[in-house]
Amino acid sequence: MTVAHRRISERVSAITESATLAVDAKAKALKAARRPVIGFGAGEPDFPTPDYIVAAAQRACAEPRFHHYSPTPGLPELREAVAAKTARDSGYQVSASQVLITNGGKQAVYQAFATLLDPGDEVLLPTPYWTTYPEAISLAGGVAVPVMTDERTGYLTSVADLEAARTPRTKVLLFVSPSNPTGAVYPPSQVAEIGRWAAEAGLWVITDEIYEHLVYGDARFASIPVAAPELADRCVVLNGVAKTYAMTGWRVGWMIGP
Ligand SMILES: Cc1ncc(COP(=O)(O)O)c(C=O)c1O
């Protein structure tokens, strides 16, 4: 007897190809064909990884101790380094035990939603957003609830708009500043306001800080669990080396949580 079943699971059928990577592949193909194309798809520095990083990786490759399984959450010294870096760069004081190393920020995005969402749980997702978020939310069984922003507010959402989109099923707010794709950076006072609102509403906040150092002019990055410390027990910080250190191909990211 044969059993009728789908070739691909419903879960995976529900997600679509990364639009960002599709457009990036197209731009790279056009460039290879010597067409004068500037790609605005993938967020990727156009210079190589700094030499001192490459040299350190070469030394690490030669060390047998790094040729074996590492503990599941990551190498202890790397988790310590991430905790120290986080305190230095955003003022968020965490212990190494709160840090999990991932294969890039993208895996951290997926794991955060997979860990927090049950089927039907809603995620407030300010638009325009990086195309990975709704797919990771669907894959985890959740429902992305877009919260529209536009040029009138500089592509920033507000407590009023978030509150209007909140329902009894809302579990998570996805907060990204500086934002991809708009580049919008929330003023620290507004970060604090949104963080306090989320804490009061009992929501989790998943905050993607991968663009923390790509700020220009008067804009200032503020980390939401620092701006609203009462949120820390329900906040997951996502980050990685890809953008800041021109290491997109190295696939190193992390998540920090309670
Ligand atoms: C907003 C945002 N977060 C996270 C990532 C993930 O970066 P990676 O998986 O390369 O570490 C990207 C990459 O484009 C991004 O734009």
mmCIF file of C-alpha atoms and ligand atoms in Angstrom, residues 20 42-43 103-107 109 130 133 176 178-180 208 210-211 239-243 247-248 251-253, ligand 1:
data_model
loop_
_atom_site.group_PDB
_atom_site.id
_atom_site.type_symbol
_atom_site.label_atom_id
_atom_site.label_comp_id
_atom_site.label_asym_id
_atom_site.label_seq_id
_atom_site.Cartn_x
_atom_site.Cartn_y
_atom_site.Cartn_z
ATOM 1 C CA THR A 20 16.908 39.703 -1.666
ATOM 2 C CA ALA A 42 21.894 42.089 -0.382
ATOM 3 C CA GLY A 43 23.348 44.297 2.362
ATOM 4 C CA ASN A 103 25.616 30.247 11.423
ATOM 5 C CA GLY A 104 24.962 33.887 10.610
ATOM 6 C CA GLY A 105 22.313 36.350 11.672
ATOM 7 C CA LYS A 106 19.798 34.612 9.452
ATOM 8 C CA GLN A 107 19.932 31.411 11.493
ATOM 9 C CA VAL A 109 16.383 35.074 13.111
ATOM 10 C CA TRP A 130 13.847 42.570 5.332
ATOM 11 C CA TYR A 133 11.373 37.909 8.601
ATOM 12 C CA VAL A 176 15.062 46.708 13.733
ATOM 13 C CA PRO A 178 19.050 50.837 11.953
ATOM 14 C CA SER A 179 16.600 49.332 9.505
ATOM 15 C CA ASN A 180 17.120 47.352 6.370
ATOM 16 C CA ASP A 208 17.956 42.792 15.051
ATOM 17 C CA ILE A 210 23.135 43.765 12.763
ATOM 18 C CA TYR A 211 23.383 47.320 11.365
ATOM 19 C CA ASN A 239 23.554 40.277 15.679
ATOM 20 C CA GLY A 240 26.537 39.049 13.710
ATOM 21 C CA VAL A 241 29.818 39.963 12.050
ATOM 22 C CA ALA A 242 28.539 40.137 8.453
ATOM 23 C CA LYS A 243 27.937 43.844 7.971
ATOM 24 C CA MET A 247 32.247 39.084 6.658
ATOM 25 C CA THR A 248 28.995 38.134 4.914
ATOM 26 C CA ARG A 251 28.420 32.901 8.440
ATOM 27 C CA VAL A 252 28.913 33.929 12.042
ATOM 28 C CA GLY A 253 26.071 35.411 14.056
HETATM 29 C C1 LIG B 1 18.392 43.206 8.766
HETATM 30 C C2 LIG B 1 19.260 42.004 8.584
HETATM 31 N N1 LIG B 1 19.415 41.162 9.614
HETATM 32 C C3 LIG B 1 20.179 40.059 9.513
HETATM 33 C C4 LIG B 1 20.843 39.768 8.347
HETATM 34 C C5 LIG B 1 21.595 38.470 8.330
HETATM 35 O O1 LIG B 1 22.901 38.535 8.048
HETATM 36 P P1 LIG B 1 23.801 37.225 8.045
HETATM 37 O O2 LIG B 1 22.904 36.037 8.013
HETATM 38 O O3 LIG B 1 24.636 37.358 6.822
HETATM 39 O O4 LIG B 1 24.609 37.260 9.306
HETATM 40 C C6 LIG B 1 20.711 40.612 7.240
HETATM 41 C C7 LIG B 1 21.369 40.300 5.951
HETATM 42 O O5 LIG B 1 21.074 40.833 4.913
HETATM 43 C C8 LIG B 1 19.904 41.762 7.370
HETATM 44 O O6 LIG B 1 19.736 42.614 6.346
#
